[in-house]
Amino acid sequence: MTTRLTDPELAAMLRATFADHEDLADPDAAQRLAGAVPSPSPDPPLWRRRGVLVAGLAASVAVVAGVAGVQEARDARTPAGPLLAHSQRPTAAATAPASADTDAGHRSATDVAVRTALAGGPTLPGGRAATAGQTGRMSGGSTVLSEHLVRQTGYAVAPGTVDQGIAYLRDHPPAGYATGGWGAGGDRGLQFVDYEPLSLAVSDTDAYAGLRLTVTVVTQGAGVAVRTDAEALWRPARLAGTRLPADARLTGISISRIPLDSRFGTSVLRRVTVTPALQTRVAAAVAALRPSIPDLVASCPPATETVNDVFTFTSRQGTVTVTAKQVCLGAVTVARDGVAVAQVLGPAAGLDDLVKNEPGTPTR
Amino acid sequence: MTERTTFEEVVLARAPALLRLAVMLTGTAADAEDLLQSTLLKAHRHADDLATMAAPAAYLRKIMVNEHLSAGRLLSRRPRTTGLLDRDVVAPRQRDAEIEERDEMWRLLSRLPRQQRAVLALRYYEDLPDAEIADVLGIREGTVRSHAFRALAALRERLTLLTPPEEEQP
């Protein structure tokens, strides 16, 4: 006969279970992540640090839905340079972007998308547009997080309380958007709601990533002040050097294990049989890759090893090697005759999906 | 002391505890670190408020839980990690029945709906009263009790199913 656990017994088990798994939380990792947080002070010398913050903090958010930023970055300064994790840093100089695909074009397209998102943002019942000056507690606090961030901000005032406003906003996402997260609390009674596009085709395009809306509400007088931020990060143009030459022919695919400890050496696990059909699919997947946004680099949990899919193409222009690193958020790099092109592409998972189940020759 | 320093201090001081809560919510170190990242990012957007709060820990906890509960749809979009975590490769430790039981409980927790698991983590790990859990989750206190009841019932049922029947005495 079996005995059913009582609530106190279950509670005791749960407490012991939670306590037993506390060691999954690495305090050093927590401090490292927290240490990447920038200060809210907007003094220019910290901009680079803020770029690093985005690299440290925003990777997961950026990949899945976009990055929250705190300042409009449309006034394009010279990019501070790719802030790449060491393991992802290519080694050679940049190549000129393809002509039809420019940084300026991407910035412009992002600006249009952000303005459109802001125009379609939610409105509280009885609300009316206001200026930043009319919502004094809502304006300011700007901090540059990324050279790639495009932000447009709108202000409004509305009757009612913060709780009423947030409840309405949570239940009434703008057309084409879903309510993401929300936060509440704090001594100033500030609350906010995030919205993310329902369609990846809207949130993540060749020109930008991470389109989202954030609406912040705070008490002002007898009503509330509302601040709506629409944000996205423009992608750099894809460098021509990352594209395959027209006559490129896929001559080899190898899947290698790369241990974190270099003393153990790289080992090729399998060589995949190249067929004409597979060559067509791989070439199409390489053509469809998008440049990663330089400020956004994953802060990944420790891995004892990673697996690389290496695709070798030959052409009259030489050898082109495409490496899809299958760890953490993934990354794809391209080398020409052994010299890396200074741009990271993604996602890597698509290339791996093409070959992981293909027949081949195990090498051990 | 400047506001900037205060904000940094707040985040640095709270991060280890937040990461532990993130583990209890997500079940894995990798997902927990992702959750802490996105929580801190969101907190940074309200840095000025956070730096002046009397109870920043509660505010950060609220952001984290809401971020976690809203992340289900989003996580499905991200590539999966293929690397092995340190914990996965450590030598097997000496096990006894209680440890096995807690590991089984940990696995069962991963099958609960996110909100139910969050309620259990806040109640039995953070030791929050139901009223405070309701505030964190933005739901009524009765709904907290309902989630807890259903979660405990599910765990009880699964644990009972897993318990081998006692041998009959001759």
Short mmCIF file of C-alpha atoms in Angstrom, two decimals:
data_model
loop_
_atom_site.label_atom_id
_atom_site.label_comp_id
_atom_site.label_asym_id
_atom_site.label_seq_id
_atom_site.Cartn_x
_atom_site.Cartn_y
_atom_site.Cartn_z
CA MET A 1 0.00 0.00 0.00
CA THR A 2 1.23 3.51 -0.75
CA THR A 3 0.92 6.47 1.58
CA ARG A 4 0.02 9.89 0.25
CA LEU A 5 2.30 12.70 1.27
CA THR A 6 0.75 15.40 3.41
CA ASP A 7 1.09 19.09 2.63
CA PRO A 8 3.65 19.64 5.42
CA GLU A 9 5.67 16.68 4.15
CA LEU A 10 5.60 18.05 0.63
CA ALA A 11 6.53 21.50 1.92
CA ALA A 12 9.51 20.04 3.75
CA MET A 13 10.57 18.15 0.62
CA LEU A 14 10.26 21.27 -1.49
CA ARG A 15 12.34 23.33 0.93
CA ALA A 16 15.01 20.64 0.95
CA THR A 17 14.87 20.32 -2.83
CA PHE A 18 15.25 24.03 -3.42
CA ALA A 19 18.08 24.22 -0.89
CA ASP A 20 19.78 21.22 -2.45
CA HIS A 21 19.90 22.96 -5.84
CA GLU A 22 21.18 26.33 -4.69
CA ASP A 23 24.61 25.32 -5.89
CA LEU A 24 23.39 25.70 -9.47
CA ALA A 25 23.55 29.45 -8.86
CA ASP A 26 27.17 30.42 -9.30
CA PRO A 27 27.81 33.53 -7.17
CA ASP A 28 30.73 34.50 -9.40
CA ALA A 29 28.46 34.45 -12.42
CA ALA A 30 25.96 36.62 -10.58
CA GLN A 31 28.62 39.16 -9.70
CA ARG A 32 29.96 39.10 -13.24
CA LEU A 33 26.53 39.79 -14.69
CA ALA A 34 25.79 42.47 -12.13
CA GLY A 35 29.19 44.04 -12.69
CA ALA A 36 28.31 44.61 -16.31
CA VAL A 37 25.47 46.93 -15.40
CA PRO A 38 26.27 50.49 -16.41
CA SER A 39 25.64 53.52 -14.33
CA PRO A 40 22.65 55.70 -15.18
CA SER A 41 24.97 58.69 -15.58
CA PRO A 42 25.12 59.69 -19.24
CA ASP A 43 28.66 61.00 -19.36
CA PRO A 44 30.23 60.13 -22.73
CA PRO A 45 33.33 58.27 -21.51
CA LEU A 46 31.06 55.52 -20.25
CA TRP A 47 29.50 54.82 -23.60
CA ARG A 48 31.89 52.06 -24.35
CA ARG A 49 31.19 50.49 -21.01
CA ARG A 50 27.53 50.64 -21.86
CA GLY A 51 28.23 48.86 -25.07
CA VAL A 52 29.82 46.14 -23.04
CA LEU A 53 26.79 46.13 -20.82
CA VAL A 54 24.62 45.36 -23.79
CA ALA A 55 27.03 42.63 -24.70
CA GLY A 56 26.82 41.22 -21.22
CA LEU A 57 23.25 41.79 -20.38
CA ALA A 58 21.20 41.77 -23.45
CA ALA A 59 22.21 38.79 -25.46
CA SER A 60 19.36 36.56 -24.52
CA VAL A 61 16.83 39.32 -24.76
CA ALA A 62 18.20 40.47 -28.06
CA VAL A 63 18.08 37.11 -29.65
CA VAL A 64 14.61 36.25 -28.54
CA ALA A 65 12.87 39.53 -28.67
CA GLY A 66 15.11 42.53 -28.72
CA VAL A 67 16.96 44.75 -26.40
CA ALA A 68 15.68 47.44 -24.17
CA GLY A 69 17.74 50.51 -24.51
CA VAL A 70 17.58 53.79 -22.83
CA GLN A 71 18.50 56.36 -25.38
CA GLU A 72 17.90 57.29 -28.93
CA ALA A 73 20.92 56.48 -31.02
CA ARG A 74 19.81 57.66 -34.40
CA ASP A 75 22.46 60.34 -34.53
CA ALA A 76 24.96 57.90 -35.83
CA ARG A 77 28.34 58.25 -34.31
CA THR A 78 31.21 56.23 -35.57
CA PRO A 79 30.62 52.79 -34.17
CA ALA A 80 32.90 51.99 -31.28
CA GLY A 81 33.95 48.80 -33.00
CA PRO A 82 32.68 45.31 -32.57
CA LEU A 83 32.50 44.35 -28.93
CA LEU A 84 32.95 40.70 -29.44
CA ALA A 85 33.61 37.99 -26.98
CA HIS A 86 37.10 36.66 -27.38
CA SER A 87 35.93 33.35 -28.72
CA GLN A 88 33.90 35.09 -31.41
CA ARG A 89 36.39 37.73 -32.45
CA PRO A 90 37.48 37.37 -36.06
CA THR A 91 41.05 38.17 -36.87
CA ALA A 92 41.09 40.13 -40.11
CA ALA A 93 40.01 43.50 -41.40
CA ALA A 94 36.57 44.31 -42.69
CA THR A 95 35.45 44.03 -46.24
CA ALA A 96 33.20 46.63 -47.87
CA PRO A 97 29.47 46.03 -47.50
CA ALA A 98 27.47 44.83 -50.46
CA SER A 99 26.25 47.92 -52.29
CA ALA A 100 22.52 47.31 -51.98
CA ASP A 101 22.75 46.62 -48.30
CA THR A 102 24.22 49.51 -46.32
CA ASP A 103 24.41 50.61 -42.71
CA ALA A 104 22.63 53.85 -43.60
CA GLY A 105 19.85 51.95 -45.30
CA HIS A 106 19.38 49.72 -42.29
CA ARG A 107 19.35 52.68 -39.90
CA SER A 108 16.76 54.38 -42.04
CA ALA A 109 14.56 51.28 -42.20
CA THR A 110 14.86 50.86 -38.44
CA ASP A 111 13.87 54.45 -37.89
CA VAL A 112 10.75 53.96 -39.99
CA ALA A 113 9.85 50.77 -38.12
CA VAL A 114 10.32 52.42 -34.74
CA ARG A 115 8.26 55.46 -35.69
CA THR A 116 5.52 53.19 -37.03
CA ALA A 117 5.55 51.17 -33.82
CA LEU A 118 5.30 54.31 -31.71
CA ALA A 119 2.44 55.64 -33.80
CA GLY A 120 0.55 52.40 -33.24
CA GLY A 121 1.27 52.33 -29.52
CA PRO A 122 -1.48 51.99 -26.94
CA THR A 123 -3.54 54.86 -25.63
CA LEU A 124 -5.22 54.96 -22.25
CA PRO A 125 -8.93 55.88 -22.21
CA GLY A 126 -9.26 59.62 -21.94
CA GLY A 127 -5.56 60.10 -22.57
CA ARG A 128 -4.09 62.90 -24.63
CA ALA A 129 -0.66 63.51 -26.07
CA ALA A 130 1.72 65.61 -24.01
CA THR A 131 5.20 66.95 -24.25
CA ALA A 132 8.14 65.66 -22.29
CA GLY A 133 8.01 68.80 -20.21
CA GLN A 134 4.41 68.12 -19.25
CA THR A 135 5.39 64.75 -17.82
CA GLY A 136 8.35 65.90 -15.82
CA ARG A 137 8.90 62.72 -13.83
CA MET A 138 8.85 60.60 -16.96
CA SER A 139 11.42 62.36 -19.06
CA GLY A 140 15.16 62.27 -18.69
CA GLY A 141 17.24 59.44 -17.31
CA SER A 142 18.64 58.75 -20.73
CA THR A 143 21.61 56.49 -21.10
CA VAL A 144 23.25 55.32 -24.29
CA LEU A 145 23.41 51.55 -24.27
CA SER A 146 24.27 50.79 -27.85
CA GLU A 147 25.38 52.61 -30.93
CA HIS A 148 22.82 50.53 -32.78
CA LEU A 149 19.82 51.47 -30.71
CA VAL A 150 17.06 53.49 -32.32
CA ARG A 151 14.46 54.83 -29.94
CA GLN A 152 11.46 57.08 -30.33
CA THR A 153 9.57 58.29 -27.28
CA GLY A 154 6.07 59.67 -26.91
CA TYR A 155 4.37 61.17 -23.86
CA ALA A 156 0.78 61.42 -22.74
CA VAL A 157 -1.33 62.18 -19.71
CA ALA A 158 -4.51 60.36 -18.77
CA PRO A 159 -7.07 60.21 -15.98
CA GLY A 160 -7.15 57.34 -13.49
CA THR A 161 -4.60 55.58 -11.34
CA VAL A 162 -1.40 53.77 -12.21
CA ASP A 163 -2.98 50.41 -11.35
CA GLN A 164 -5.94 51.11 -13.60
CA GLY A 165 -3.68 52.21 -16.40
CA ILE A 166 -1.41 49.18 -16.15
CA ALA A 167 -4.38 46.81 -15.97
CA TYR A 168 -5.81 48.36 -19.12
CA LEU A 169 -2.47 48.26 -20.93
CA ARG A 170 -1.87 44.63 -20.02
CA ASP A 171 -5.25 43.66 -21.39
CA HIS A 172 -5.10 45.85 -24.50
CA PRO A 173 -1.89 45.28 -26.41
CA PRO A 174 -1.63 47.26 -29.64
CA ALA A 175 -2.68 45.53 -32.84
CA GLY A 176 0.00 43.08 -33.91
CA TYR A 177 1.64 42.96 -30.50
CA ALA A 178 1.44 40.72 -27.46
CA THR A 179 1.91 41.79 -23.89
CA GLY A 180 5.36 40.65 -22.84
CA GLY A 181 6.46 41.40 -19.33
CA TRP A 182 5.49 44.00 -16.84
CA GLY A 183 6.94 45.35 -13.68
CA ALA A 184 5.56 47.16 -10.71
CA GLY A 185 6.66 48.56 -7.43
CA GLY A 186 9.15 51.02 -6.16
CA ASP A 187 8.88 54.03 -3.99
CA ARG A 188 7.80 56.24 -6.86
CA GLY A 189 4.99 53.93 -7.87
CA LEU A 190 6.30 53.54 -11.39
CA GLN A 191 4.98 50.62 -13.41
CA PHE A 192 5.57 49.49 -16.95
CA VAL A 193 4.33 47.07 -19.58
CA ASP A 194 6.31 45.64 -22.51
CA TYR A 195 4.86 44.63 -25.83
CA GLU A 196 6.51 42.46 -28.44
CA PRO A 197 5.42 41.96 -32.04
CA LEU A 198 3.47 38.78 -32.63
CA SER A 199 5.35 38.19 -35.86
CA LEU A 200 9.07 37.61 -36.12
CA ALA A 201 8.84 39.21 -39.55
CA VAL A 202 8.05 42.45 -37.72
CA SER A 203 10.38 42.15 -34.74
CA ASP A 204 13.41 40.80 -36.52
CA THR A 205 14.32 41.71 -40.10
CA ASP A 206 17.40 42.07 -42.27
CA ALA A 207 17.57 45.72 -41.20
CA TYR A 208 16.97 45.48 -37.46
CA ALA A 209 16.27 43.23 -34.48
CA GLY A 210 14.34 43.42 -31.28
CA LEU A 211 11.53 45.82 -32.06
CA ARG A 212 9.49 46.37 -28.94
CA LEU A 213 7.32 48.87 -27.14
CA THR A 214 7.54 49.79 -23.48
CA VAL A 215 4.89 51.86 -21.78
CA THR A 216 5.70 53.36 -18.39
CA VAL A 217 3.04 54.86 -16.15
CA VAL A 218 3.47 56.99 -13.06
CA THR A 219 1.15 59.08 -10.94
CA GLN A 220 0.99 62.73 -11.92
CA GLY A 221 -1.40 65.07 -10.22
CA ALA A 222 -4.89 63.60 -10.21
CA GLY A 223 -4.09 61.28 -13.10
CA VAL A 224 -1.14 59.55 -14.65
CA ALA A 225 1.72 60.42 -16.95
CA VAL A 226 2.50 57.89 -19.66
CA ARG A 227 5.74 57.42 -21.52
CA THR A 228 5.89 55.12 -24.55
CA ASP A 229 9.24 54.00 -25.92
CA ALA A 230 9.57 52.21 -29.24
CA GLU A 231 12.97 50.65 -29.74
CA ALA A 232 14.92 48.46 -32.11
CA LEU A 233 18.55 47.79 -32.96
CA TRP A 234 19.70 48.28 -36.52
CA ARG A 235 21.84 45.57 -38.01
CA PRO A 236 25.06 46.38 -39.76
CA ALA A 237 25.13 45.67 -43.46
CA ARG A 238 26.46 42.29 -44.36
CA LEU A 239 30.03 42.45 -45.55
CA ALA A 240 30.55 41.28 -49.10
CA GLY A 241 33.38 39.07 -47.92
CA THR A 242 30.95 36.92 -45.98
CA ARG A 243 29.02 36.01 -49.12
CA LEU A 244 29.86 33.01 -51.23
CA PRO A 245 31.33 33.62 -54.68
CA ALA A 246 28.97 32.69 -57.49
CA ASP A 247 31.12 29.73 -58.51
CA ALA A 248 31.62 28.42 -54.97
CA ARG A 249 31.37 24.67 -54.70
CA LEU A 250 30.89 22.87 -51.41
CA THR A 251 33.76 20.43 -51.08
CA GLY A 252 33.66 19.39 -47.47
CA ILE A 253 31.67 19.40 -44.27
CA SER A 254 33.21 18.37 -41.00
CA ILE A 255 31.77 18.37 -37.53
CA SER A 256 34.41 18.94 -34.89
CA ARG A 257 34.49 18.94 -31.12
CA ILE A 258 36.39 21.85 -29.62
CA PRO A 259 37.24 21.35 -25.95
CA LEU A 260 37.45 24.35 -23.70
CA ASP A 261 40.77 23.07 -22.47
CA SER A 262 43.05 23.34 -25.49
CA ARG A 263 45.35 20.63 -24.11
CA PHE A 264 42.85 18.06 -25.32
CA GLY A 265 42.95 19.30 -28.92
CA THR A 266 40.26 19.55 -31.55
CA SER A 267 38.81 16.30 -32.80
CA VAL A 268 36.82 15.81 -35.99
CA LEU A 269 33.79 13.75 -35.09
CA ARG A 270 32.36 13.17 -38.53
CA ARG A 271 32.74 14.13 -42.16
CA VAL A 272 29.37 14.62 -43.82
CA THR A 273 28.80 13.30 -47.32
CA VAL A 274 28.28 16.24 -49.68
CA THR A 275 25.51 15.77 -52.22
CA PRO A 276 24.27 18.24 -54.86
CA ALA A 277 21.02 18.69 -52.93
CA LEU A 278 22.86 19.34 -49.69
CA GLN A 279 25.17 21.82 -51.43
CA THR A 280 22.14 23.76 -52.66
CA ARG A 281 20.58 23.86 -49.20
CA VAL A 282 23.80 24.89 -47.46
CA ALA A 283 24.51 27.63 -50.00
CA ALA A 284 20.99 28.98 -49.53
CA ALA A 285 21.38 28.92 -45.75
CA VAL A 286 24.68 30.78 -45.93
CA ALA A 287 23.12 33.37 -48.21
CA ALA A 288 20.29 33.89 -45.71
CA LEU A 289 22.52 34.52 -42.69
CA ARG A 290 22.26 37.91 -41.06
CA PRO A 291 25.00 39.94 -39.41
CA SER A 292 24.94 39.88 -35.65
CA ILE A 293 24.62 43.25 -33.98
CA PRO A 294 28.15 43.97 -32.75
CA ASP A 295 27.20 45.19 -29.29
CA LEU A 296 25.20 42.08 -28.60
CA VAL A 297 27.35 39.22 -27.55
CA ALA A 298 26.14 36.45 -25.38
CA SER A 299 27.40 36.07 -21.88
CA CYS A 300 27.21 32.34 -21.93
CA PRO A 301 27.31 29.80 -19.18
CA PRO A 302 30.52 27.81 -18.99
CA ALA A 303 30.76 25.02 -21.48
CA THR A 304 33.28 22.22 -21.39
CA GLU A 305 33.29 22.00 -25.15
CA THR A 306 31.59 23.24 -28.25
CA VAL A 307 30.81 21.67 -31.59
CA ASN A 308 31.70 23.41 -34.82
CA ASP A 309 30.24 22.64 -38.23
CA VAL A 310 32.84 23.62 -40.80
CA PHE A 311 31.78 24.05 -44.43
CA THR A 312 34.54 24.35 -47.00
CA PHE A 313 33.84 25.90 -50.39
CA THR A 314 36.26 26.25 -53.27
CA SER A 315 36.03 28.79 -56.05
CA ARG A 316 38.28 30.56 -58.52
CA GLN A 317 38.69 33.24 -55.84
CA GLY A 318 40.10 30.73 -53.38
CA THR A 319 38.83 28.75 -50.42
CA VAL A 320 35.92 30.00 -48.34
CA THR A 321 35.41 28.40 -44.96
CA VAL A 322 32.13 28.89 -43.11
CA THR A 323 32.24 27.86 -39.45
CA ALA A 324 29.01 27.49 -37.50
CA LYS A 325 29.79 27.41 -33.80
CA GLN A 326 27.09 25.45 -32.02
CA VAL A 327 27.36 26.70 -28.49
CA CYS A 328 25.33 29.12 -26.44
CA LEU A 329 23.53 31.40 -28.88
CA GLY A 330 25.61 30.24 -31.81
CA ALA A 331 27.71 32.21 -34.25
CA VAL A 332 28.87 31.86 -37.83
CA THR A 333 32.15 33.18 -39.12
CA VAL A 334 33.60 33.19 -42.61
CA ALA A 335 37.24 32.95 -43.62
CA ARG A 336 38.74 33.42 -47.07
CA ASP A 337 41.93 31.50 -47.66
CA GLY A 338 42.25 31.18 -43.92
CA VAL A 339 41.79 34.88 -43.15
CA ALA A 340 38.67 35.61 -41.10
CA VAL A 341 36.22 38.25 -42.27
CA ALA A 342 35.53 40.65 -39.40
CA GLN A 343 31.83 40.05 -39.05
CA VAL A 344 29.87 37.52 -37.06
CA LEU A 345 26.71 36.12 -38.64
CA GLY A 346 23.82 34.13 -37.30
CA PRO A 347 21.95 32.11 -36.45
CA ALA A 348 24.15 29.03 -36.45
CA ALA A 349 21.38 26.60 -35.70
CA GLY A 350 20.01 26.64 -39.25
CA LEU A 351 23.25 25.34 -40.72
CA ASP A 352 23.55 22.67 -38.06
CA ASP A 353 20.00 21.52 -38.73
CA LEU A 354 20.97 20.88 -42.34
CA VAL A 355 23.82 18.53 -41.57
CA LYS A 356 23.37 17.00 -38.16
CA ASN A 357 21.34 14.08 -39.46
CA GLU A 358 23.04 13.72 -42.83
CA PRO A 359 25.03 10.56 -43.50
CA GLY A 360 28.76 10.76 -43.23
CA THR A 361 31.88 9.08 -42.05
CA PRO A 362 32.65 8.92 -38.36
CA THR A 363 36.29 9.60 -37.72
CA ARG A 364 36.61 7.77 -34.45
CA MET B 1 27.44 58.80 -2.11
CA THR B 2 26.29 59.31 -5.67
CA GLU B 3 23.14 57.84 -7.16
CA ARG B 4 25.22 55.97 -9.69
CA THR B 5 27.24 54.22 -7.01
CA THR B 6 24.10 53.35 -5.13
CA PHE B 7 22.55 51.72 -8.16
CA GLU B 8 25.63 49.64 -8.82
CA GLU B 9 25.82 48.65 -5.19
CA VAL B 10 22.19 47.63 -5.15
CA VAL B 11 22.60 45.40 -8.15
CA LEU B 12 25.87 43.88 -7.02
CA ALA B 13 24.49 43.16 -3.58
CA ARG B 14 21.32 41.54 -4.84
CA ALA B 15 22.63 39.58 -7.80
CA PRO B 16 23.62 36.34 -6.01
CA ALA B 17 20.24 36.02 -4.31
CA LEU B 18 18.47 36.88 -7.53
CA LEU B 19 20.41 34.21 -9.38
CA ARG B 20 19.42 31.65 -6.77
CA LEU B 21 15.78 32.59 -7.20
CA ALA B 22 16.23 32.37 -10.95
CA VAL B 23 17.51 28.81 -10.56
CA MET B 24 14.44 27.91 -8.54
CA LEU B 25 12.20 29.42 -11.20
CA THR B 26 13.91 27.98 -14.26
CA GLY B 27 15.58 24.81 -13.06
CA THR B 28 18.88 25.23 -14.90
CA ALA B 29 21.96 27.37 -14.44
CA ALA B 30 21.96 28.51 -18.06
CA ASP B 31 18.35 29.64 -18.09
CA ALA B 32 18.81 31.24 -14.68
CA GLU B 33 21.70 33.34 -15.90
CA ASP B 34 19.68 34.37 -18.94
CA LEU B 35 16.84 35.37 -16.64
CA LEU B 36 19.15 37.36 -14.39
CA GLN B 37 20.54 39.14 -17.44
CA SER B 38 17.16 40.20 -18.68
CA THR B 39 16.07 41.16 -15.17
CA LEU B 40 19.05 43.42 -14.66
CA LEU B 41 18.56 44.93 -18.08
CA LYS B 42 14.99 45.76 -17.27
CA ALA B 43 15.97 47.09 -13.86
CA HIS B 44 18.51 49.34 -15.49
CA ARG B 45 15.77 51.06 -17.41
CA HIS B 46 14.46 52.23 -14.08
CA ALA B 47 17.83 52.76 -12.46
CA ASP B 48 16.95 56.11 -11.01
CA ASP B 49 13.98 54.62 -9.18
CA LEU B 50 15.83 51.52 -8.07
CA ALA B 51 18.65 53.53 -6.56
CA THR B 52 16.29 55.39 -4.27
CA MET B 53 14.00 52.56 -3.23
CA ALA B 54 13.58 51.47 0.35
CA ALA B 55 13.05 47.85 -0.76
CA PRO B 56 14.89 47.29 -4.03
CA ALA B 57 15.08 43.54 -3.48
CA ALA B 58 11.32 43.20 -3.68
CA TYR B 59 11.25 45.31 -6.81
CA LEU B 60 13.96 43.25 -8.50
CA ARG B 61 12.24 40.04 -7.48
CA LYS B 62 9.01 41.26 -9.01
CA ILE B 63 10.72 42.15 -12.26
CA MET B 64 12.41 38.76 -12.37
CA VAL B 65 9.28 36.74 -11.78
CA ASN B 66 7.27 38.69 -14.32
CA GLU B 67 10.09 38.47 -16.82
CA HIS B 68 10.20 34.72 -16.29
CA LEU B 69 6.46 34.28 -16.65
CA SER B 70 6.39 36.31 -19.84
CA ALA B 71 9.38 34.51 -21.33
CA GLY B 72 7.75 31.24 -22.28
CA ARG B 73 6.74 32.35 -25.73
CA LEU B 74 10.05 34.01 -26.34
CA LEU B 75 12.33 31.21 -25.22
CA SER B 76 11.00 28.98 -27.94
CA ARG B 77 12.66 31.28 -30.46
CA ARG B 78 16.19 30.98 -29.17
CA PRO B 79 18.73 28.42 -30.20
CA ARG B 80 19.47 25.86 -27.59
CA THR B 81 22.77 25.56 -25.84
CA THR B 82 24.68 22.49 -26.86
CA GLY B 83 27.63 22.82 -24.51
CA LEU B 84 27.80 20.86 -21.36
CA LEU B 85 27.48 22.62 -18.07
CA ASP B 86 29.93 22.07 -15.30
CA ARG B 87 27.30 20.40 -13.21
CA ASP B 88 26.65 17.86 -15.91
CA VAL B 89 30.17 16.53 -15.90
CA VAL B 90 31.06 16.39 -12.24
CA ALA B 91 31.72 12.99 -10.83
CA PRO B 92 28.62 11.27 -9.50
CA ARG B 93 28.28 12.04 -5.85
CA GLN B 94 27.41 9.66 -3.15
CA ARG B 95 23.68 9.28 -3.32
CA ASP B 96 21.20 8.26 -0.79
CA ALA B 97 17.48 7.91 -0.88
CA GLU B 98 16.78 11.46 0.21
CA ILE B 99 18.97 12.96 -2.45
CA GLU B 100 17.36 10.77 -5.08
CA GLU B 101 14.00 11.93 -3.82
CA ARG B 102 14.95 15.59 -4.05
CA ASP B 103 16.35 15.11 -7.53
CA GLU B 104 13.10 13.49 -8.53
CA MET B 105 11.20 16.39 -7.00
CA TRP B 106 13.39 18.77 -9.02
CA ARG B 107 12.49 16.93 -12.21
CA LEU B 108 8.82 17.01 -11.35
CA LEU B 109 8.99 20.75 -10.70
CA SER B 110 10.13 21.22 -14.27
CA ARG B 111 6.85 19.75 -15.48
CA LEU B 112 4.69 22.21 -13.60
CA PRO B 113 3.24 25.26 -15.33
CA ARG B 114 5.51 28.24 -14.85
CA GLN B 115 3.11 30.12 -12.61
CA GLN B 116 2.62 27.14 -10.33
CA ARG B 117 6.35 26.63 -10.01
CA ALA B 118 6.80 30.34 -9.33
CA VAL B 119 4.28 30.15 -6.51
CA LEU B 120 6.11 27.19 -4.97
CA ALA B 121 9.49 28.88 -5.30
CA LEU B 122 8.24 32.07 -3.72
CA ARG B 123 6.45 30.24 -0.93
CA TYR B 124 8.94 27.50 -0.08
CA TYR B 125 12.24 29.03 -1.16
CA GLU B 126 11.71 32.72 -0.60
CA ASP B 127 9.33 32.02 2.31
CA LEU B 128 6.97 34.77 1.22
CA PRO B 129 3.43 34.88 2.61
CA ASP B 130 0.67 34.36 0.09
CA ALA B 131 -0.31 38.02 0.17
CA GLU B 132 3.16 39.03 -0.88
CA ILE B 133 3.28 36.33 -3.56
CA ALA B 134 0.02 37.73 -4.90
CA ASP B 135 1.60 41.16 -5.07
CA VAL B 136 4.66 39.84 -6.89
CA LEU B 137 2.60 37.95 -9.44
CA GLY B 138 -0.09 40.58 -9.80
CA ILE B 139 -2.85 38.10 -8.97
CA ARG B 140 -5.31 37.65 -6.13
CA GLU B 141 -4.32 35.85 -2.96
CA GLY B 142 -6.97 33.22 -3.62
CA THR B 143 -5.40 32.54 -6.99
CA VAL B 144 -2.05 32.02 -5.28
CA ARG B 145 -3.60 29.42 -3.01
CA SER B 146 -5.26 27.79 -6.01
CA HIS B 147 -1.96 27.56 -7.87
CA ALA B 148 -0.24 26.15 -4.80
CA PHE B 149 -3.02 23.62 -4.25
CA ARG B 150 -2.85 22.39 -7.83
CA ALA B 151 0.92 22.25 -7.85
CA LEU B 152 1.09 20.29 -4.61
CA ALA B 153 -1.63 17.96 -5.82
CA ALA B 154 0.27 17.28 -9.03
CA LEU B 155 3.51 16.66 -7.17
CA ARG B 156 1.78 14.42 -4.65
CA GLU B 157 0.16 12.38 -7.39
CA ARG B 158 3.39 11.94 -9.34
CA LEU B 159 5.46 11.14 -6.28
CA THR B 160 2.90 8.61 -5.16
CA LEU B 161 2.97 6.97 -8.57
CA LEU B 162 6.74 6.78 -8.37
CA THR B 163 6.81 5.26 -4.89
CA PRO B 164 7.18 1.48 -5.10
CA PRO B 165 4.56 -0.38 -3.12
CA GLU B 166 5.76 -1.74 0.18
CA GLU B 167 6.48 -5.42 0.21
CA GLU B 168 3.83 -7.45 1.92
CA GLN B 169 4.91 -9.09 5.14
CA PRO B 170 4.68 -12.88 5.14
#
